[in-house]
Amino acid sequence: MNYSLKRILIIFISFSIFAGTVNLLIITSSYSNKNEHEFWLIHTYEVLDLVSQLKVQVKRAETGQRGYLLTEDREYLVPYKQGINLSLNTYEALKIKTKDNPTQQKRLTELYDILNQKFSELEQTIQFAKKGAMDEAKKLVKTDIGRHLMEEIELVLLAFEQEERYLLNKRSRDYIEAKSLHSTSVIILECVYIILIVWLIYSIRDKVLKPLRVLGLYIKNYPESEKFEIAKDNNCIEVSELAQGIKSRCSESEKAIIQLKQNEQEMAEQLKSVTQRALALCSSNEHFTAKLSSMLQQYFRDKQGAFSHEDIDHILKLTISERDSNKELELYLKNNINQSDKI
């Protein structure tokens, strides 16, 4: 099939733009998808970190309470109060982070009630200690209410953490798949461009360079190059037109050369005809001159007194000179005839 070089370039540019646009959309989508999965992956790690912090802060508050009960040193109230405040702040952060997850929100609501009970139990023991009622404080501790509440807190946080671990595994897989899709899209885009470039190079080589090489051989070996096949169907239109143009010009040149040879032959024939005619004239002149010379000689013998001897001698010399000139002209014209015959 014949293609113009312009059409090949248009096809290449069109496919490049189309492939680039499609792949750009895929890459943009996959990149956005990757970023979204990455966001949720980081989000899950942040939630797990908050769960760990909440455990630490609750235990910190409990440690401060026990230290105060054992020593009655008010310095232990500092970690106690910090633990409660940080626990509540961490709880609020968890509530905000998991607002998209109803199951986790339900667990946090349950955890909030248990935390309030736990902090209320810690506060009661501290108030008993501040009032000097250590027996009441120890009695409350020995009821194991605080231990049971702590176990409930740990169970809720464990379930909460397991849910986040499950989400972490799922989101990690999704992130890896999204990242792989993004990388694959980039690779596919590169491959498409490589294929287009290879196709363009092949098209130019097969439809332009090879035909031009054949044309070069055709021109170099003309006219023996008639056996070369040029302007095949698989050439580009420009090369085919160039080939036809060159072949047409060669044919026209050949016709012009033939015409020149014919004209040269006609001129040679005309020259030969003119030369023959001139020879005939020379022959006639020579005959006339010979006759005139004969008559003058006869006249000289018969009527010697009419012309002086010098005059007659001069006429004879002129006649002989004219005859010699005619012979030279005859020889020159004969040579021209021979050259014309050779042409």
CSV table of C-alpha atoms in Angstrom, one decimal:
chain,number,residue,atom,x,y,z
A,1,MET,CA,0.0,0.0,0.0
A,2,ASN,CA,1.3,3.5,-0.9
A,3,TYR,CA,1.7,6.0,1.8
A,4,SER,CA,3.0,9.5,1.5
A,5,LEU,CA,5.8,10.6,3.9
A,6,LYS,CA,3.5,13.3,5.2
A,7,ARG,CA,0.8,10.7,6.0
A,8,ILE,CA,3.4,8.5,7.8
A,9,LEU,CA,4.4,11.5,9.9
A,10,ILE,CA,0.7,12.4,10.6
A,11,ILE,CA,0.0,8.8,11.6
A,12,PHE,CA,3.0,8.8,13.9
A,13,ILE,CA,2.2,12.1,15.5
A,14,SER,CA,-1.5,11.2,15.9
A,15,PHE,CA,-0.8,7.8,17.5
A,16,SER,CA,1.8,9.4,19.7
A,17,ILE,CA,-0.7,12.0,20.9
A,18,PHE,CA,-3.4,9.4,21.4
A,19,ALA,CA,-1.1,7.0,23.2
A,20,GLY,CA,0.4,9.7,25.3
A,21,THR,CA,-3.1,11.1,26.2
A,22,VAL,CA,-4.4,7.6,27.1
A,23,ASN,CA,-1.3,6.7,29.1
A,24,LEU,CA,-1.3,10.1,30.7
A,25,LEU,CA,-4.8,9.5,32.0
A,26,ILE,CA,-3.9,6.1,33.2
A,27,ILE,CA,-0.7,7.3,34.9
A,28,THR,CA,-2.6,10.2,36.5
A,29,SER,CA,-5.4,7.9,37.7
A,30,SER,CA,-2.9,5.3,38.9
A,31,TYR,CA,-0.8,8.0,40.6
A,32,SER,CA,-3.9,9.4,42.3
A,33,ASN,CA,-4.9,5.9,43.3
A,34,LYS,CA,-1.4,5.2,44.6
A,35,ASN,CA,-1.5,8.5,46.6
A,36,GLU,CA,-4.9,7.6,48.0
A,37,HIS,CA,-3.8,4.2,49.2
A,38,GLU,CA,-0.6,5.7,50.5
A,39,PHE,CA,-2.6,8.2,52.5
A,40,TRP,CA,-4.8,5.4,54.1
A,41,LEU,CA,-1.7,3.3,54.8
A,42,ILE,CA,-0.1,6.2,56.6
A,43,HIS,CA,-3.4,6.9,58.3
A,44,THR,CA,-3.6,3.3,59.6
A,45,TYR,CA,0.0,3.6,61.0
A,46,GLU,CA,-1.0,6.8,62.7
A,47,VAL,CA,-4.1,5.2,64.3
A,48,LEU,CA,-2.0,2.2,65.6
A,49,ASP,CA,0.5,4.7,67.0
A,50,LEU,CA,-2.4,6.5,68.8
A,51,VAL,CA,-3.6,3.2,70.2
A,52,SER,CA,-0.2,2.5,71.6
A,53,GLN,CA,0.0,6.0,73.1
A,54,LEU,CA,-3.4,5.6,74.7
A,55,LYS,CA,-2.3,2.4,76.4
A,56,VAL,CA,0.9,4.1,77.7
A,57,GLN,CA,-1.0,7.2,79.0
A,58,VAL,CA,-3.6,5.1,80.9
A,59,LYS,CA,-0.9,3.1,82.5
A,60,ARG,CA,1.0,6.3,83.3
A,61,ALA,CA,-2.0,7.7,85.1
A,62,GLU,CA,-2.4,4.4,87.0
A,63,THR,CA,1.3,4.4,87.9
A,64,GLY,CA,1.1,7.9,89.3
A,65,GLN,CA,-1.9,6.9,91.4
A,66,ARG,CA,-0.1,3.9,92.9
A,67,GLY,CA,3.0,5.9,93.6
A,68,TYR,CA,1.0,8.5,95.5
A,69,LEU,CA,-0.9,5.8,97.5
A,70,LEU,CA,2.4,4.2,98.5
A,71,THR,CA,4.4,7.3,99.3
A,72,GLU,CA,1.8,10.1,99.6
A,73,ASP,CA,4.3,12.2,97.7
A,74,ARG,CA,2.4,14.8,95.6
A,75,GLU,CA,5.0,14.6,92.8
A,76,TYR,CA,3.3,11.3,91.7
A,77,LEU,CA,0.2,13.4,91.0
A,78,VAL,CA,2.0,15.1,88.1
A,79,PRO,CA,2.3,11.9,85.9
A,80,TYR,CA,-1.2,10.9,87.1
A,81,LYS,CA,-2.8,14.2,85.8
A,82,GLN,CA,-0.7,14.2,82.7
A,83,GLY,CA,-1.7,10.6,82.0
A,84,ILE,CA,-5.4,11.4,82.3
A,85,ASN,CA,-5.2,14.6,80.1
A,86,LEU,CA,-3.0,12.9,77.4
A,87,SER,CA,-5.3,9.9,77.4
A,88,LEU,CA,-8.4,12.0,76.8
A,89,ASN,CA,-6.5,14.0,74.0
A,90,THR,CA,-5.4,10.7,72.4
A,91,TYR,CA,-8.9,9.4,72.6
A,92,GLU,CA,-10.3,12.5,70.8
A,93,ALA,CA,-7.6,12.1,68.1
A,94,LEU,CA,-8.6,8.4,67.6
A,95,LYS,CA,-12.2,9.4,67.3
A,96,ILE,CA,-11.4,11.9,64.6
A,97,LYS,CA,-9.0,9.6,62.8
A,98,THR,CA,-11.6,6.7,62.7
A,99,LYS,CA,-14.7,8.7,61.9
A,100,ASP,CA,-15.0,6.9,58.6
A,101,ASN,CA,-15.2,3.5,60.3
A,102,PRO,CA,-18.5,2.9,62.2
A,103,THR,CA,-17.2,-0.3,63.9
A,104,GLN,CA,-14.2,1.6,65.4
A,105,GLN,CA,-16.5,4.4,66.4
A,106,LYS,CA,-18.7,2.0,68.3
A,107,ARG,CA,-15.6,0.6,70.1
A,108,LEU,CA,-14.4,4.1,71.0
A,109,THR,CA,-17.8,4.9,72.5
A,110,GLU,CA,-17.6,1.7,74.6
A,111,LEU,CA,-14.0,2.6,75.5
A,112,TYR,CA,-15.0,6.1,76.6
A,113,ASP,CA,-17.3,4.7,79.3
A,114,ILE,CA,-14.7,2.4,80.6
A,115,LEU,CA,-12.1,5.1,80.7
A,116,ASN,CA,-14.4,7.4,82.7
A,117,GLN,CA,-15.0,4.6,85.1
A,118,LYS,CA,-11.2,3.9,85.4
A,119,PHE,CA,-10.3,7.5,85.9
A,120,SER,CA,-13.2,7.9,88.4
A,121,GLU,CA,-11.8,4.9,90.4
A,122,LEU,CA,-8.3,6.4,90.3
A,123,GLU,CA,-9.6,9.8,91.5
A,124,GLN,CA,-11.6,8.2,94.4
A,125,THR,CA,-8.5,6.5,95.7
A,126,ILE,CA,-6.4,9.7,95.5
A,127,GLN,CA,-9.2,11.7,97.3
A,128,PHE,CA,-9.3,9.1,100.1
A,129,ALA,CA,-5.5,9.4,100.4
A,130,LYS,CA,-5.6,13.2,100.5
A,131,LYS,CA,-8.2,13.1,103.3
A,132,GLY,CA,-6.0,10.6,105.2
A,133,ALA,CA,-8.4,7.7,104.7
A,134,MET,CA,-5.8,5.3,103.5
A,135,ASP,CA,-7.8,2.3,104.7
A,136,GLU,CA,-10.7,3.3,102.5
A,137,ALA,CA,-8.3,3.8,99.6
A,138,LYS,CA,-6.7,0.4,100.1
A,139,LYS,CA,-10.0,-1.2,100.5
A,140,LEU,CA,-11.1,0.3,97.1
A,141,VAL,CA,-8.0,-0.9,95.5
A,142,LYS,CA,-8.4,-4.5,96.9
A,143,THR,CA,-11.9,-4.7,95.2
A,144,ASP,CA,-9.9,-5.2,91.9
A,145,ILE,CA,-12.3,-2.8,90.2
A,146,GLY,CA,-9.4,-0.9,88.8
A,147,ARG,CA,-7.7,-4.1,87.5
A,148,HIS,CA,-10.9,-5.3,85.9
A,149,LEU,CA,-11.5,-1.9,84.2
A,150,MET,CA,-7.9,-1.9,83.0
A,151,GLU,CA,-8.4,-5.4,81.5
A,152,GLU,CA,-11.6,-4.2,79.8
A,153,ILE,CA,-9.7,-1.2,78.4
A,154,GLU,CA,-6.9,-3.5,77.0
A,155,LEU,CA,-9.5,-5.9,75.5
A,156,VAL,CA,-11.3,-3.0,73.7
A,157,LEU,CA,-7.9,-1.6,72.5
A,158,LEU,CA,-6.8,-5.1,71.4
A,159,ALA,CA,-10.0,-5.5,69.2
A,160,PHE,CA,-9.5,-1.9,68.0
A,161,GLU,CA,-5.8,-2.7,67.1
A,162,GLN,CA,-6.7,-6.0,65.4
A,163,GLU,CA,-9.2,-4.2,63.2
A,164,GLU,CA,-6.5,-1.6,62.3
A,165,ARG,CA,-4.0,-4.4,61.6
A,166,TYR,CA,-6.4,-6.0,59.3
A,167,LEU,CA,-6.9,-2.7,57.5
A,168,LEU,CA,-3.2,-2.2,57.4
A,169,ASN,CA,-2.6,-5.5,55.6
A,170,LYS,CA,-5.4,-4.8,53.2
A,171,ARG,CA,-4.2,-1.2,52.5
A,172,SER,CA,-0.6,-2.4,52.2
A,173,ARG,CA,-1.7,-4.8,49.4
A,174,ASP,CA,-3.8,-2.1,47.8
A,175,TYR,CA,-0.9,0.3,47.9
A,176,ILE,CA,1.5,-2.2,46.4
A,177,GLU,CA,-0.9,-3.0,43.6
A,178,ALA,CA,-1.5,0.7,43.0
A,179,LYS,CA,2.2,1.4,42.9
A,180,SER,CA,2.7,-1.6,40.6
A,181,LEU,CA,-0.1,-0.3,38.3
A,182,HIS,CA,1.6,3.1,38.2
A,183,SER,CA,5.0,1.6,37.3
A,184,THR,CA,3.4,-0.6,34.7
A,185,SER,CA,1.6,2.3,33.2
A,186,VAL,CA,4.9,4.2,32.9
A,187,ILE,CA,6.5,1.1,31.3
A,188,ILE,CA,3.6,0.7,28.9
A,189,LEU,CA,3.9,4.3,27.8
A,190,GLU,CA,7.6,3.9,27.2
A,191,CYS,CA,7.0,0.7,25.2
A,192,VAL,CA,4.3,2.3,23.1
A,193,TYR,CA,6.7,5.2,22.2
A,194,ILE,CA,9.5,2.7,21.4
A,195,ILE,CA,7.1,0.8,19.1
A,196,LEU,CA,6.0,4.0,17.4
A,197,ILE,CA,9.7,5.1,16.9
A,198,VAL,CA,10.7,1.6,15.6
A,199,TRP,CA,7.7,1.7,13.2
A,200,LEU,CA,8.7,5.2,12.0
A,201,ILE,CA,12.3,4.1,11.4
A,202,TYR,CA,11.1,1.0,9.6
A,203,SER,CA,8.7,3.0,7.4
A,204,ILE,CA,11.4,5.5,6.5
A,205,ARG,CA,14.0,2.8,5.8
A,206,ASP,CA,11.6,0.6,3.8
A,207,LYS,CA,9.6,3.2,2.0
A,208,VAL,CA,12.2,6.0,1.6
A,209,LEU,CA,15.8,4.9,2.0
A,210,LYS,CA,15.6,1.6,0.1
A,211,PRO,CA,13.7,3.1,-2.9
A,212,LEU,CA,16.1,6.1,-3.0
A,213,ARG,CA,19.0,3.6,-3.1
A,214,VAL,CA,17.4,1.8,-6.1
A,215,LEU,CA,16.8,5.2,-7.7
A,216,GLY,CA,20.5,6.0,-7.2
A,217,LEU,CA,21.4,2.7,-8.9
A,218,TYR,CA,18.9,3.4,-11.7
A,219,ILE,CA,20.4,6.8,-12.4
A,220,LYS,CA,24.0,5.6,-12.1
A,221,ASN,CA,23.5,2.7,-14.5
A,222,TYR,CA,21.1,4.4,-17.0
A,223,PRO,CA,20.3,3.3,-19.7
A,224,GLU,CA,21.3,-0.3,-18.7
A,225,SER,CA,19.2,0.1,-15.6
A,226,GLU,CA,15.9,-0.6,-17.2
A,227,LYS,CA,15.8,-3.9,-15.4
A,228,PHE,CA,15.6,-2.1,-12.0
A,229,GLU,CA,12.2,-2.0,-10.5
A,230,ILE,CA,11.4,1.4,-9.1
A,231,ALA,CA,8.3,3.0,-7.6
A,232,LYS,CA,6.9,-0.2,-6.1
A,233,ASP,CA,3.6,-0.1,-4.3
A,234,ASN,CA,5.2,-0.2,-0.9
A,235,ASN,CA,7.1,3.0,-1.6
A,236,CYS,CA,6.0,6.3,-0.2
A,237,ILE,CA,4.2,8.5,-2.7
A,238,GLU,CA,6.9,11.1,-2.7
A,239,VAL,CA,9.5,8.5,-3.7
A,240,SER,CA,7.2,7.0,-6.3
A,241,GLU,CA,6.6,10.4,-7.8
A,242,LEU,CA,10.3,11.1,-7.8
A,243,ALA,CA,11.0,7.8,-9.5
A,244,GLN,CA,8.4,8.4,-12.1
A,245,GLY,CA,9.8,11.9,-12.6
A,246,ILE,CA,13.3,10.7,-13.0
A,247,LYS,CA,12.2,7.9,-15.4
A,248,SER,CA,10.2,10.4,-17.4
A,249,ARG,CA,13.1,12.9,-17.6
A,250,CYS,CA,15.4,10.0,-18.7
A,251,SER,CA,12.9,9.1,-21.4
A,252,GLU,CA,12.6,12.7,-22.5
A,253,SER,CA,16.4,13.0,-22.6
A,254,GLU,CA,16.7,9.8,-24.6
A,255,LYS,CA,14.1,11.1,-27.1
A,256,ALA,CA,16.0,14.4,-27.3
A,257,ILE,CA,19.3,12.6,-28.0
A,258,ILE,CA,17.6,10.5,-30.7
A,259,GLN,CA,16.1,13.7,-32.2
A,260,LEU,CA,19.6,15.4,-32.1
A,261,LYS,CA,21.1,12.4,-33.9
A,262,GLN,CA,18.4,12.5,-36.5
A,263,ASN,CA,18.9,16.2,-37.0
A,264,GLU,CA,22.7,15.7,-37.2
A,265,GLN,CA,22.1,13.0,-39.8
A,266,GLU,CA,19.8,15.3,-41.8
A,267,MET,CA,22.4,18.1,-41.6
A,268,ALA,CA,25.0,15.6,-42.8
A,269,GLU,CA,22.9,14.6,-45.7
A,270,GLN,CA,22.2,18.2,-46.6
A,271,LEU,CA,25.9,19.0,-46.4
A,272,LYS,CA,26.7,16.1,-48.6
A,273,SER,CA,24.1,17.3,-51.1
A,274,VAL,CA,25.5,20.8,-51.1
A,275,THR,CA,29.0,19.4,-51.4
A,276,GLN,CA,28.0,17.3,-54.4
A,277,ARG,CA,26.4,20.2,-56.0
A,278,ALA,CA,29.6,22.3,-55.4
A,279,LEU,CA,31.7,19.5,-56.9
A,280,ALA,CA,29.5,19.6,-59.9
A,281,LEU,CA,29.9,23.3,-60.2
A,282,CYS,CA,33.7,22.9,-59.8
A,283,SER,CA,33.7,20.3,-62.5
A,284,SER,CA,31.7,22.5,-64.8
A,285,ASN,CA,34.1,25.4,-64.1
A,286,GLU,CA,37.1,23.2,-64.7
A,287,HIS,CA,35.6,22.1,-68.0
A,288,PHE,CA,34.9,25.7,-68.9
A,289,THR,CA,38.4,26.7,-67.9
A,290,ALA,CA,39.9,23.9,-70.0
A,291,LYS,CA,37.9,24.9,-72.9
A,292,LEU,CA,38.8,28.6,-72.5
A,293,SER,CA,42.4,27.7,-72.2
A,294,SER,CA,42.2,25.6,-75.4
A,295,MET,CA,40.5,28.4,-77.3
A,296,LEU,CA,43.1,30.9,-76.1
A,297,GLN,CA,45.9,28.7,-77.2
A,298,GLN,CA,44.3,28.2,-80.5
A,299,TYR,CA,43.7,31.9,-80.9
A,300,PHE,CA,47.3,32.5,-80.0
A,301,ARG,CA,48.5,30.2,-82.8
A,302,ASP,CA,46.1,31.5,-85.4
A,303,LYS,CA,46.0,35.3,-84.5
A,304,GLN,CA,49.2,36.0,-82.8
A,305,GLY,CA,49.1,39.7,-83.8
A,306,ALA,CA,45.8,40.5,-82.0
A,307,PHE,CA,47.2,40.0,-78.5
A,308,SER,CA,50.6,40.6,-77.3
A,309,HIS,CA,52.6,37.6,-76.2
A,310,GLU,CA,52.7,38.9,-72.6
A,311,ASP,CA,48.9,39.3,-72.5
A,312,ILE,CA,48.3,35.9,-73.7
A,313,ASP,CA,50.9,34.5,-71.3
A,314,HIS,CA,49.2,36.3,-68.4
A,315,ILE,CA,45.8,34.9,-69.4
A,316,LEU,CA,47.2,31.4,-69.5
A,317,LYS,CA,48.7,31.8,-66.0
A,318,LEU,CA,45.3,33.0,-64.7
A,319,THR,CA,43.6,30.1,-66.3
A,320,ILE,CA,46.1,27.6,-64.9
A,321,SER,CA,45.8,29.2,-61.4
A,322,GLU,CA,42.0,29.0,-61.5
A,323,ARG,CA,42.3,25.3,-62.5
A,324,ASP,CA,44.6,24.6,-59.6
A,325,SER,CA,42.2,26.4,-57.2
A,326,ASN,CA,39.3,24.3,-58.5
A,327,LYS,CA,41.3,21.2,-57.9
A,328,GLU,CA,42.1,22.2,-54.4
A,329,LEU,CA,38.4,23.0,-53.8
A,330,GLU,CA,37.5,19.7,-55.3
A,331,LEU,CA,39.9,17.9,-53.0
A,332,TYR,CA,38.5,19.8,-49.9
A,333,LEU,CA,34.9,19.0,-50.8
A,334,LYS,CA,35.7,15.3,-51.4
A,335,ASN,CA,37.2,15.2,-47.9
A,336,ASN,CA,34.0,16.8,-46.5
A,337,ILE,CA,32.0,14.1,-48.3
A,338,ASN,CA,34.1,11.4,-46.8
A,339,GLN,CA,33.6,12.9,-43.3
A,340,SER,CA,29.9,13.1,-43.8
A,341,ASP,CA,29.8,9.5,-44.8
A,342,LYS,CA,31.6,8.5,-41.6
A,343,ILE,CA,29.1,10.5,-39.6
